[in-house]
Coordinates of C-alpha atoms and ligand atoms in Angstrom, one line a residue:
M1 CA -57.6 93.4 47.9
S2 CA -54.4 91.5 48.6
L3 CA -52.8 90.9 51.9
I4 CA -49.1 91.5 52.5
V5 CA -47.2 90.4 55.6
Q6 CA -44.3 92.8 56.4
K7 CA -41.7 91.6 58.9
F8 CA -39.2 94.1 60.5
G9 CA -36.2 92.7 62.3
G10 CA -34.4 94.1 65.4
T11 CA -32.3 96.7 63.6
S12 CA -35.3 97.9 61.6
V13 CA -37.1 98.8 64.8
A14 CA -34.1 99.7 67.0
N15 CA -35.5 103.1 68.0
T16 CA -38.6 105.2 67.7
E17 CA -37.4 106.9 64.5
R18 CA -37.0 103.5 62.8
I19 CA -40.3 102.3 64.2
L20 CA -41.9 105.4 62.5
A21 CA -40.2 104.5 59.2
A22 CA -41.5 101.0 59.4
A23 CA -45.0 102.3 60.2
R24 CA -44.8 104.5 57.1
R25 CA -43.9 101.5 54.9
A26 CA -47.0 99.7 56.2
I27 CA -49.2 102.7 55.5
L28 CA -47.8 103.0 51.9
E29 CA -48.8 99.4 51.3
T30 CA -52.4 100.1 52.5
R31 CA -52.5 103.1 50.2
A32 CA -51.6 100.7 47.3
G33 CA -54.9 98.9 48.2
N34 CA -53.5 96.1 50.4
K35 CA -54.2 94.9 53.8
V36 CA -51.2 94.7 56.0
V37 CA -50.1 92.5 58.8
M38 CA -46.8 93.6 60.4
V39 CA -44.6 91.1 62.4
V40 CA -42.0 92.7 64.5
S41 CA -38.9 91.6 66.5
A42 CA -37.6 93.0 69.8
M43 CA -35.8 96.4 69.4
G44 CA -32.1 96.3 68.5
K45 CA -30.2 93.9 70.7
Q46 CA -32.9 93.6 73.4
T47 CA -33.1 89.8 73.2
D48 CA -29.3 89.5 73.7
H49 CA -29.6 92.0 76.6
L50 CA -32.4 90.0 78.3
I51 CA -30.4 86.8 77.9
S52 CA -27.3 88.4 79.5
L53 CA -29.5 89.5 82.5
A54 CA -30.6 85.9 83.1
K55 CA -27.0 84.7 82.7
E56 CA -25.9 87.1 85.4
L57 CA -28.1 85.0 87.7
T58 CA -27.3 81.5 86.5
E59 CA -25.5 79.8 83.6
R60 CA -28.5 77.5 82.8
P61 CA -31.7 79.5 83.5
N62 CA -35.0 77.8 83.6
A63 CA -36.3 77.3 80.0
R64 CA -39.9 78.3 80.8
E65 CA -38.9 81.5 82.5
M66 CA -36.5 82.3 79.7
D67 CA -39.4 82.3 77.2
M68 CA -41.5 84.4 79.6
L69 CA -38.6 86.9 79.7
L70 CA -37.6 86.9 76.1
S71 CA -41.2 87.3 74.8
T72 CA -41.3 90.8 76.5
G73 CA -38.9 92.2 73.9
E74 CA -41.4 91.8 71.1
Q75 CA -44.3 92.9 73.2
V76 CA -42.6 96.3 73.7
T77 CA -42.2 96.7 69.9
I78 CA -45.8 95.8 68.9
A79 CA -47.2 98.4 71.3
L80 CA -44.8 101.1 70.1
M81 CA -45.6 100.2 66.5
A82 CA -49.3 100.6 67.1
I83 CA -48.8 103.9 68.8
A84 CA -46.6 105.1 65.9
L85 CA -49.3 104.1 63.3
E86 CA -52.0 105.9 65.2
K87 CA -49.7 109.0 65.5
L88 CA -49.4 108.8 61.6
G89 CA -53.2 108.6 61.4
H90 CA -53.8 105.0 60.7
E91 CA -55.8 102.6 62.8
A92 CA -53.8 99.7 64.2
V93 CA -54.0 97.0 66.8
S94 CA -51.2 95.0 68.3
F95 CA -51.4 91.3 69.4
T96 CA -49.1 89.0 71.3
G97 CA -48.5 85.5 70.0
A98 CA -51.2 84.1 72.4
Q99 CA -53.7 86.8 71.4
I100 CA -53.6 85.7 67.8
G101 CA -53.7 82.1 68.8
I102 CA -50.2 81.0 67.7
K103 CA -50.4 77.6 69.4
T104 CA -47.1 75.7 69.8
D105 CA -45.8 72.6 71.3
K106 CA -44.2 72.6 74.7
T107 CA -40.6 72.8 73.7
Y108 CA -39.5 76.0 75.4
N109 CA -36.8 78.0 73.6
K110 CA -37.4 76.2 70.3
A111 CA -41.2 75.6 70.2
R112 CA -42.8 74.6 66.9
I113 CA -46.0 76.1 65.6
R114 CA -49.0 73.8 65.7
S115 CA -51.8 76.1 64.5
I116 CA -52.8 79.7 64.1
S117 CA -56.3 81.0 64.4
T118 CA -56.8 83.8 62.0
D119 CA -60.3 85.1 63.1
R120 CA -59.1 87.9 65.3
M121 CA -56.6 89.2 62.7
V122 CA -59.2 88.9 59.9
K123 CA -61.7 90.9 61.9
A124 CA -59.3 93.7 62.6
L125 CA -58.1 93.7 59.0
D126 CA -61.7 93.9 57.8
A127 CA -62.2 96.8 60.1
G128 CA -59.4 98.6 58.2
K129 CA -56.8 98.2 60.8
I130 CA -53.1 97.4 60.4
V131 CA -52.4 94.3 62.5
I132 CA -49.2 94.1 64.4
A133 CA -48.2 90.7 65.6
A134 CA -45.3 89.9 68.0
G135 CA -42.8 87.7 66.3
F136 CA -40.9 84.7 67.8
Q137 CA -43.6 83.8 70.4
G138 CA -46.6 81.5 70.9
V139 CA -48.4 79.8 73.6
D140 CA -48.8 76.1 74.5
D141 CA -52.0 74.2 75.4
D142 CA -51.5 75.2 79.1
F143 CA -51.1 78.9 78.3
N144 CA -47.4 78.9 78.9
I145 CA -45.6 81.4 76.7
T146 CA -43.1 79.7 74.3
T147 CA -40.5 81.1 71.9
L148 CA -39.5 79.7 68.5
G149 CA -35.7 80.0 68.7
R150 CA -33.3 82.8 67.9
G151 CA -34.3 84.6 64.7
G152 CA -37.8 83.1 65.0
S153 CA -39.7 86.2 64.0
D154 CA -39.1 85.2 60.3
T155 CA -40.9 82.0 61.1
T156 CA -43.8 83.9 62.6
A157 CA -44.0 86.1 59.6
V158 CA -44.0 83.3 57.0
A159 CA -46.4 81.2 59.1
L160 CA -48.9 84.1 59.3
A161 CA -48.5 84.6 55.5
A162 CA -49.3 81.0 55.0
A163 CA -52.3 80.9 57.4
L164 CA -53.7 84.1 55.9
K165 CA -52.9 83.1 52.3
A166 CA -51.0 86.4 51.9
E167 CA -49.9 87.5 48.5
R168 CA -46.3 88.0 49.7
C169 CA -44.2 88.0 52.8
D170 CA -41.7 91.0 52.8
I171 CA -38.8 90.5 55.2
Y172 CA -37.3 94.0 56.0
T173 CA -33.9 93.7 57.4
D174 CA -30.5 95.5 57.6
V175 CA -29.1 94.1 54.3
D176 CA -30.8 94.6 51.0
G177 CA -31.3 90.9 50.2
V178 CA -29.9 87.4 50.4
Y179 CA -26.2 87.4 49.4
T180 CA -24.0 84.6 48.1
T181 CA -22.6 84.7 51.7
D182 CA -22.6 87.1 54.7
P183 CA -21.6 90.4 53.1
R184 CA -20.2 91.5 56.5
V185 CA -17.6 88.7 56.3
V186 CA -17.0 88.6 52.6
P187 CA -17.3 92.2 51.2
D188 CA -17.5 91.1 47.6
A189 CA -20.5 88.8 48.2
R190 CA -23.2 89.3 45.5
K191 CA -26.8 90.0 46.1
L192 CA -29.0 87.2 44.6
N193 CA -32.0 88.3 42.6
R194 CA -33.7 85.0 43.4
I195 CA -33.0 81.8 45.3
S196 CA -34.9 78.6 45.5
Y197 CA -36.6 77.4 48.7
D198 CA -34.3 74.3 48.9
E199 CA -31.1 76.3 48.5
M200 CA -32.2 78.9 51.0
L201 CA -33.3 76.2 53.5
E202 CA -29.9 74.6 53.3
L203 CA -28.0 77.9 53.5
A204 CA -30.0 79.1 56.4
S205 CA -29.6 75.8 58.2
M206 CA -25.8 75.9 57.6
G207 CA -25.4 79.3 59.2
A208 CA -26.7 82.1 56.8
G209 CA -28.3 84.1 59.6
V210 CA -30.3 86.3 57.2
M211 CA -33.3 83.9 57.5
H212 CA -34.5 81.6 60.2
S213 CA -34.4 78.2 58.4
R214 CA -37.7 77.1 59.7
S215 CA -39.4 80.0 58.0
I216 CA -38.3 78.6 54.7
E217 CA -39.8 75.2 55.5
F218 CA -43.1 77.1 55.9
A219 CA -42.5 79.1 52.7
K220 CA -41.9 75.9 50.7
K221 CA -44.7 73.9 52.2
F222 CA -47.3 76.5 51.7
G223 CA -45.9 78.2 48.6
V224 CA -45.4 81.6 50.2
L225 CA -43.3 84.0 48.1
V226 CA -40.8 85.7 50.4
H227 CA -39.1 89.0 49.5
V228 CA -36.0 89.8 51.6
R229 CA -35.1 93.5 51.4
S230 CA -33.7 96.5 53.2
S231 CA -35.7 98.6 55.5
F232 CA -33.3 101.5 54.9
T233 CA -33.5 101.7 51.0
E234 CA -35.9 101.2 48.2
N235 CA -33.6 98.7 46.4
P236 CA -35.3 95.5 45.1
G237 CA -34.3 92.6 47.3
T238 CA -34.1 88.8 46.8
V239 CA -37.2 86.7 46.0
I240 CA -37.2 83.3 47.7
G241 CA -39.5 81.1 45.6
P242 CA -39.6 77.8 43.8
E243 CA -37.1 78.7 41.1
P244 CA -33.3 79.0 41.5
E245 CA -31.4 82.0 40.0
S246 CA -29.3 79.7 37.8
R247 CA -29.6 76.1 36.9
L248 CA -26.1 76.1 35.5
A249 CA -24.0 77.3 38.3
A250 CA -22.6 74.6 40.6
A251 CA -23.4 76.7 43.7
C252 CA -25.5 79.7 44.7
G253 CA -23.9 80.4 48.1
A254 CA -21.7 79.5 51.0
A255 CA -22.1 79.8 54.7
L256 CA -20.0 79.6 57.8
A257 CA -21.2 78.4 61.2
T258 CA -18.8 79.2 63.9
N259 CA -21.0 77.9 66.8
E260 CA -20.3 74.2 66.2
T261 CA -19.2 71.5 68.6
R262 CA -18.1 68.0 67.6
L263 CA -18.8 65.0 69.8
T264 CA -17.2 61.6 69.2
V265 CA -18.4 58.5 70.9
F266 CA -15.4 56.1 70.8
G267 CA -15.8 52.3 70.7
V268 CA -19.4 51.9 69.9
P269 CA -20.3 48.2 69.5
D270 CA -20.8 47.7 65.7
Q271 CA -24.2 46.0 65.7
P272 CA -27.3 47.0 63.9
G273 CA -29.2 49.7 65.8
V274 CA -26.6 50.6 68.4
A275 CA -25.2 53.7 66.8
M276 CA -28.8 54.6 66.0
R277 CA -29.7 54.7 69.7
L278 CA -27.3 57.5 70.1
F279 CA -29.2 59.6 67.7
S280 CA -32.6 58.7 69.0
K281 CA -31.5 59.9 72.5
L282 CA -30.5 63.2 71.0
A283 CA -33.7 63.5 69.0
E284 CA -35.7 62.9 72.2
A285 CA -33.8 65.8 73.7
K286 CA -34.7 67.9 70.5
I287 CA -31.1 68.4 69.6
P288 CA -30.5 68.5 65.9
I289 CA -27.3 66.9 64.7
D290 CA -25.5 67.8 61.6
M291 CA -22.4 66.1 60.2
I292 CA -22.3 62.4 61.0
A293 CA -19.4 60.1 60.4
Q294 CA -19.0 56.5 61.5
N295 CA -15.5 55.0 61.3
S296 CA -15.9 51.3 60.8
S297 CA -13.1 49.7 62.6
R298 CA -11.7 46.2 62.4
D299 CA -12.2 45.1 66.0
G300 CA -16.1 45.1 66.0
R301 CA -16.3 48.6 67.3
T302 CA -16.8 51.9 65.5
D303 CA -16.2 55.6 66.4
V304 CA -19.2 57.8 65.8
S305 CA -18.7 61.6 65.3
F306 CA -21.3 64.2 64.9
T307 CA -21.7 67.9 65.2
V308 CA -24.3 70.0 67.1
Q309 CA -24.7 73.7 67.5
S310 CA -22.7 75.0 70.5
D311 CA -25.9 76.2 72.2
D312 CA -27.0 72.5 72.4
A313 CA -23.5 71.2 73.3
A314 CA -23.8 71.1 77.1
K315 CA -27.1 69.2 76.9
A316 CA -25.8 66.9 74.1
R317 CA -22.9 66.1 76.3
E318 CA -25.1 65.3 79.3
V319 CA -27.3 63.0 77.1
M320 CA -24.3 61.3 75.5
E321 CA -22.5 60.7 78.8
A322 CA -25.5 58.7 80.1
T323 CA -25.8 56.8 76.7
V324 CA -22.1 55.8 76.4
A325 CA -22.4 53.6 79.5
E326 CA -25.9 52.3 78.4
I327 CA -24.7 51.0 75.0
G328 CA -21.3 49.8 76.2
A329 CA -19.2 52.3 74.3
E330 CA -15.8 53.3 75.5
R331 CA -15.7 57.1 76.0
L332 CA -16.9 60.4 74.8
G333 CA -14.7 63.0 73.1
F334 CA -15.6 66.7 72.7
D335 CA -14.2 69.5 70.6
D336 CA -15.7 73.0 70.5
A337 CA -12.9 74.8 68.7
V338 CA -14.5 74.0 65.3
A339 CA -16.4 75.7 62.6
K340 CA -18.3 74.5 59.6
V341 CA -18.0 75.9 56.1
S342 CA -20.7 74.8 53.6
L343 CA -21.3 75.3 49.9
V344 CA -24.9 75.0 48.6
G345 CA -26.4 74.8 45.1
L346 CA -29.0 72.9 43.2
G347 CA -26.5 72.7 40.3
M348 CA -24.0 70.5 42.1
T349 CA -26.1 67.4 41.6
K350 CA -25.3 67.5 37.9
Q351 CA -21.6 68.4 37.9
S352 CA -18.5 66.4 38.6
G353 CA -15.6 67.8 40.6
V354 CA -17.6 70.2 42.7
A355 CA -16.4 68.8 46.0
Q356 CA -12.9 68.5 44.8
R357 CA -12.9 72.3 43.9
M358 CA -14.0 73.1 47.3
F359 CA -11.4 70.9 49.0
H360 CA -8.7 72.4 46.8
A361 CA -9.7 75.9 47.7
L362 CA -9.3 75.1 51.4
Y363 CA -6.0 73.3 50.8
E364 CA -4.6 76.3 48.9
R365 CA -5.2 78.4 52.0
G366 CA -3.7 75.8 54.3
V367 CA -7.0 74.9 55.9
N368 CA -7.1 71.4 57.2
I369 CA -10.4 69.6 56.9
Q370 CA -11.4 67.6 60.0
M371 CA -14.6 66.2 58.8
I372 CA -16.6 66.2 55.5
A373 CA -20.3 65.5 55.1
T374 CA -22.2 66.0 51.9
S375 CA -25.8 65.8 50.8
D376 CA -27.3 66.3 47.3
I377 CA -27.1 70.1 47.2
K378 CA -24.6 70.9 49.9
I379 CA -21.1 70.1 50.9
S380 CA -19.8 70.9 54.4
A381 CA -16.3 70.8 55.8
L382 CA -15.5 70.9 59.5
I383 CA -12.4 73.0 60.2
S384 CA -10.6 74.7 63.0
R385 CA -12.6 77.7 64.3
D386 CA -9.6 79.9 63.8
D387 CA -9.7 79.2 60.0
G388 CA -13.4 80.0 59.6
V389 CA -13.3 83.3 57.8
K390 CA -10.3 82.4 55.7
A391 CA -12.1 79.2 54.6
L392 CA -15.4 81.0 53.8
R393 CA -13.5 83.5 51.6
A394 CA -11.6 80.8 49.9
V395 CA -14.7 78.8 49.0
H396 CA -16.5 82.0 47.8
E397 CA -13.7 82.9 45.6
A398 CA -13.1 79.4 44.2
F399 CA -16.7 79.2 42.9
K400 CA -16.6 82.9 41.7
L401 CA -19.8 83.5 43.7
N402 CA -19.2 87.2 43.3
E403 CA -19.9 87.0 39.6
E404 CA -23.3 86.8 37.8
P405 CA -24.0 83.1 37.1
A406 CA -24.8 81.8 33.6
T407 CA -28.5 81.2 33.1
G408 CA -30.4 78.9 30.8
E409 CA -31.6 75.4 30.8
E410 CA -29.4 72.6 32.0
A411 CA -28.5 69.9 29.4
D412 CA -29.3 67.0 31.6
S413 CA -32.9 67.0 33.0
N414 CA -32.4 63.7 34.8
G415 CA -31.4 65.5 38.0
G416 CA -28.1 63.6 38.1
A417 CA -30.1 60.6 39.4
S418 CA -28.9 57.2 38.4
A419 CA -30.8 55.6 35.6
N420 CA -32.4 53.0 37.7
A421 CA -33.2 55.1 40.7
T422 CA -36.8 54.6 41.8
S423 CA -38.8 57.1 43.7
D424 CA -41.9 56.4 45.8
S425 CA -43.1 60.0 45.5
F426 CA -46.0 61.4 47.5
L427 CA -45.9 64.6 45.6
E428 CA -46.0 63.8 41.9
G429 CA -47.4 66.7 39.9
V430 CA -48.5 68.8 42.9
S431 CA -47.6 72.4 42.7
P432 CA -46.5 74.1 45.9
R433 CA -49.5 76.5 45.9
L434 CA -52.0 73.6 46.1
L435 CA -50.3 72.4 49.3
S436 CA -52.1 75.2 51.2
H437 CA -54.8 72.7 52.2
I438 CA -52.4 71.4 54.9
T439 CA -53.0 74.5 56.9
S440 CA -55.5 72.5 58.9
A441 CA -52.9 69.9 59.9
E442 CA -50.2 70.6 62.4
M443 CA -48.6 73.5 60.6
E444 CA -45.0 72.8 61.4
E445 CA -45.2 69.0 61.1
V446 CA -42.3 67.6 59.0
V447 CA -43.1 67.0 55.4
V448 CA -42.0 63.9 53.6
E449 CA -42.2 64.0 49.8
A450 CA -40.7 60.8 48.7
V451 CA -38.6 57.8 49.5
D452 CA -36.0 57.1 46.8
L453 CA -34.1 53.9 46.2
D454 CA -31.0 54.1 44.1
E455 CA -29.6 50.6 43.3
D456 CA -26.9 52.0 41.0
Q457 CA -24.3 53.1 43.5
A458 CA -21.1 51.6 44.7
R459 CA -19.2 52.5 47.9
V460 CA -15.5 53.2 48.2
T461 CA -13.8 53.5 51.6
L462 CA -10.2 54.6 52.0
Y463 CA -8.9 53.7 55.5
N464 CA -6.1 55.1 57.6
L465 CA -5.0 58.0 55.5
P466 CA -2.6 60.5 57.1
D467 CA -4.6 63.5 58.3
R468 CA -3.0 66.6 56.7
P469 CA -4.1 69.6 54.7
G470 CA -4.7 68.7 51.1
L471 CA -5.6 65.1 51.7
A472 CA -9.3 65.4 50.5
A473 CA -8.2 67.7 47.6
D474 CA -5.7 65.2 46.4
V475 CA -8.0 62.2 46.7
F476 CA -10.9 63.9 44.9
D477 CA -8.5 65.4 42.3
K478 CA -7.6 61.9 41.3
I479 CA -11.2 60.7 41.3
A480 CA -12.3 63.8 39.4
E481 CA -9.9 63.1 36.6
G482 CA -12.3 60.4 35.4
R483 CA -15.2 62.9 35.5
V484 CA -17.0 60.6 38.0
I485 CA -20.0 62.2 39.8
V486 CA -19.1 61.5 43.4
D487 CA -22.2 61.4 45.6
M488 CA -22.2 60.9 49.4
I489 CA -18.9 61.8 50.9
V490 CA -18.0 61.3 54.5
Q491 CA -14.6 62.0 55.9
S492 CA -13.6 61.8 59.6
V493 CA -10.5 61.7 61.5
G494 CA -10.3 58.8 63.9
R495 CA -7.7 57.5 66.4
E496 CA -4.0 58.3 65.9
Q497 CA -4.9 61.1 63.6
L498 CA -5.8 58.8 60.7
A499 CA -8.6 59.7 58.4
N500 CA -11.1 57.5 56.7
I501 CA -12.9 58.7 53.5
T502 CA -16.0 57.1 52.2
F503 CA -17.9 58.1 49.1
T504 CA -20.3 56.6 46.6
I505 CA -20.0 56.6 42.8
P506 CA -22.2 55.2 40.0
R507 CA -21.6 51.5 39.9
A508 CA -20.6 51.6 36.2
E509 CA -17.5 53.6 37.3
L510 CA -16.4 51.2 39.9
E511 CA -13.6 49.4 37.9
A512 CA -12.1 52.7 36.9
V513 CA -12.3 54.2 40.4
K514 CA -10.7 50.9 41.8
S515 CA -7.6 51.5 39.8
V516 CA -7.4 55.2 40.8
S517 CA -7.9 54.1 44.5
D518 CA -5.1 51.6 44.3
G519 CA -2.9 54.4 43.1
I520 CA -4.0 56.5 46.1
C521 CA -3.3 53.6 48.5
D522 CA 0.2 53.1 47.0
A523 CA 0.9 56.8 47.5
Y524 CA -0.4 57.1 51.1
G525 CA 0.1 53.6 52.4
C526 CA -3.6 53.3 53.1
C527 CA -6.0 50.5 52.2
A528 CA -9.2 50.6 50.2
E529 CA -12.5 48.7 50.4
F530 CA -15.0 48.6 47.6
D531 CA -18.7 47.5 47.8
G532 CA -20.6 47.3 44.5
R533 CA -23.6 45.8 46.3
V534 CA -25.0 48.9 48.1
A535 CA -28.3 50.6 47.8
K536 CA -28.9 54.2 48.7
L537 CA -32.2 55.1 50.4
T538 CA -33.1 58.7 50.5
V539 CA -36.1 60.2 52.4
R540 CA -36.8 63.6 50.7
G541 CA -38.8 66.5 52.1
S542 CA -38.0 69.7 53.9
G543 CA -36.9 70.4 57.5
L544 CA -35.6 66.8 57.8
R545 CA -32.5 67.8 59.8
S546 CA -34.1 70.3 62.2
H547 CA -37.1 68.1 62.9
T548 CA -35.0 66.0 65.1
G549 CA -37.3 63.0 65.2
L550 CA -37.3 62.2 61.5
A551 CA -33.8 60.9 61.0
S552 CA -34.0 58.8 64.1
R553 CA -37.3 57.3 63.0
M554 CA -35.6 56.5 59.8
F555 CA -32.7 54.8 61.5
M556 CA -35.0 53.0 64.0
T557 CA -37.2 51.7 61.2
L558 CA -34.2 50.2 59.5
S559 CA -32.6 48.7 62.6
E560 CA -36.0 47.1 63.6
S561 CA -35.8 45.3 60.3
N562 CA -32.2 44.3 61.1
V563 CA -30.7 46.4 58.3
N564 CA -27.3 47.8 59.0
V565 CA -26.5 51.3 57.8
S566 CA -23.0 52.0 56.6
V567 CA -23.1 55.7 55.6
I568 CA -25.5 58.5 56.7
S569 CA -26.0 61.9 55.1
L570 CA -28.4 64.4 56.5
S571 CA -29.6 67.8 55.4
E572 CA -32.9 69.7 55.5
R573 CA -33.9 68.3 52.1
C574 CA -32.7 64.7 52.3
A575 CA -31.8 62.0 54.8
G576 CA -29.8 59.4 53.0
V577 CA -28.4 56.0 54.1
L578 CA -26.4 53.2 52.4
V579 CA -27.6 49.7 53.1
D580 CA -26.8 46.3 51.6
E581 CA -28.4 45.9 48.2
A582 CA -30.3 42.9 49.2
H583 CA -32.3 45.1 51.7
G584 CA -32.9 48.0 49.3
K585 CA -36.5 47.2 48.2
T586 CA -37.9 46.0 51.5
S587 CA -36.3 48.9 53.3
Q588 CA -37.9 51.4 50.8
K589 CA -41.2 49.8 51.5
R590 CA -40.8 50.0 55.3
L591 CA -39.8 53.6 55.1
V592 CA -42.8 54.4 52.9
E593 CA -45.1 52.7 55.5
E594 CA -43.4 54.6 58.3
F595 CA -43.6 58.0 56.7
S596 CA -46.9 57.9 54.8
A597 CA -48.5 59.5 57.8
N598 CA -46.3 62.5 57.3
R599 CA -46.8 62.8 53.6
I600 CA -48.3 65.7 51.8
Ligands
ADP701 P1 -33.0 90.9 61.5 O1 -32.7 91.5 62.8 O2 -33.5 91.9 60.5 O3 -33.8 89.6 61.5 P2 -30.5 89.4 61.1 O4 -29.4 90.0 61.9 O5 -31.2 88.3 61.7 O6 -31.5 90.6 60.9 O7 -30.1 89.0 59.7 C1 -29.5 90.0 58.8 C2 -28.0 89.7 58.8 O8 -27.7 88.4 58.3 C3 -27.1 90.6 58.0 O9 -26.8 91.8 58.6 C4 -25.9 89.8 57.6 O10 -24.8 90.1 58.3 C5 -26.3 88.4 58.0 N1 -26.2 87.4 56.9 C6 -25.6 86.1 57.1 N2 -25.6 85.5 55.9 C7 -26.2 86.3 55.0 C8 -26.4 86.2 53.6 N3 -26.2 85.1 52.9 N4 -27.0 87.2 53.0 C9 -27.3 88.4 53.6 N5 -27.1 88.6 54.9 C10 -26.5 87.6 55.6
LIG702 N1 -35.9 88.8 69.0 C1 -35.6 87.4 68.6 C2 -34.1 87.2 68.5 O1 -33.4 88.2 68.6 C3 -36.4 87.0 67.4 C4 -36.0 87.6 66.1 O2 -35.4 88.7 66.1 O3 -36.3 87.1 65.1 O4 -33.7 86.2 68.3
MG703 MG1 -33.2 87.6 61.9

């Protein structure tokens, strides 16, 4: 007898009729001979309603009391679901997060799951009951109710599937699967048959609201197969698993995040570790940062820009204002009229010109790029919020995401990695299923798989380019003519509206790229700097961005060894930095020591 976890989102339990429909699905699954655990969200827009009630009282309500308030939404649904099941003739029992022992840390509003005790659920299941668990909530060691963050019922569902070693976790929602982008925004978005954990994790983290990104960390870590499907139809949905839909397509999807805010700390003293202190302060406040750009300047000071989610902006501003004085920086800048468009795909590691195609698509629609940050399987551009939808549509169209991708084996099995990249992998040869032994550890602890060192890269920085639409498109058009695989790209706009663009390339291409860059400098009146002696260090794992402490631990470890970091790229899958080549091997060793406690 297998166990299936079925999760029903807000729209799928919005009224008693839908609750009955969900109950029928659970009963059908039991008739097929399976045990069923249901995880349910609050009805319809109830969570939004509760938030607006609190906001009528105060702009910044007490975090503990917010969790107390919001958890009531799910509690209503579990009881109604149990009543519906009994009415349909099936025994059922409902449990709150605390009752099934979902233990979390103490971070109200975005608590992380530490452990789940399955005894009570197993007993009820063995007695033939359908178990109904409240999504989105848990309890800390002092019995305070906590919630996991908006959309967190997905995470409850996948975590329960992992803890109970379920056969599958079915996510019933109001779309019939994961699409190449939000089908409400881009009507010709295509439903994916399949998507890999890594791609889904990045897409979710970059704004694809269909799944809570932390649920995908669980799915990957514990090898849970997730099936996203409609609660309104019988259509097959999308399977989220180890394999991508296509290894040949450059991208599998695009996402838009409109709730972004950019902060810039101007005039940070350019000494090892100083910029890193900014990030550790934010990490302590549990604020995930996303795009990061440092503009190295000539007068011994740099400007550091980064983006946070707008929900965290007020707190980030508070933290930064205190830090600016502490580190002797000049001032803090703030821009919340921005949005972020991202392209994601495992295939992009092996193809040249992907970034350039994306920048071109934006340029052709007149969208100016304010900031660029890339990681191995995603490219993000920060743009004006007003341009958001236009930009998403442009990127979707440019990569023909509405069309079925080619399938088959890729020609290059090297993963695009440089020939002399070395990996200190913790995970060699371990299949995801075998990872289920980590259930006994802190469930949502960050996972580090490897620390890679790539000594085959060179850095190119173009300074003081005029900030105007088409700049990135033009620069990377020229670079792409040489079929060079460009790796880390960071663009930011600094003072006087001048942009800096930094990127890395295989070292063997440096001479060719130098002459192209000289041409760019002649055309734009900018200057270029080349560094053929860089090493790229990459910590690989999952959840590296949203586990706020990881990147700052990485930066601190390097700064304690007096290693200066010139470029940073951050995603859920990788945290990468460029350091001087002379420090490559020792830095890799230090990072392995630092993270071996978090290894699988
Ligand atoms: P639930 O309440 O069931 O958890 P959500 O509203 O959280 O549902 O998620 C479903 C919604 O996610 C869809 O209605 C859709 O508008 C949105 N969405 C965003 N990106 C995507 C995507 N790539 N694929 C499918 N849906 C998406
Ligand atoms: N009810 C919560 C929310 O609206 C959790 C969820 O639906 O996943 O965010
Ligand atoms: Mg949801």
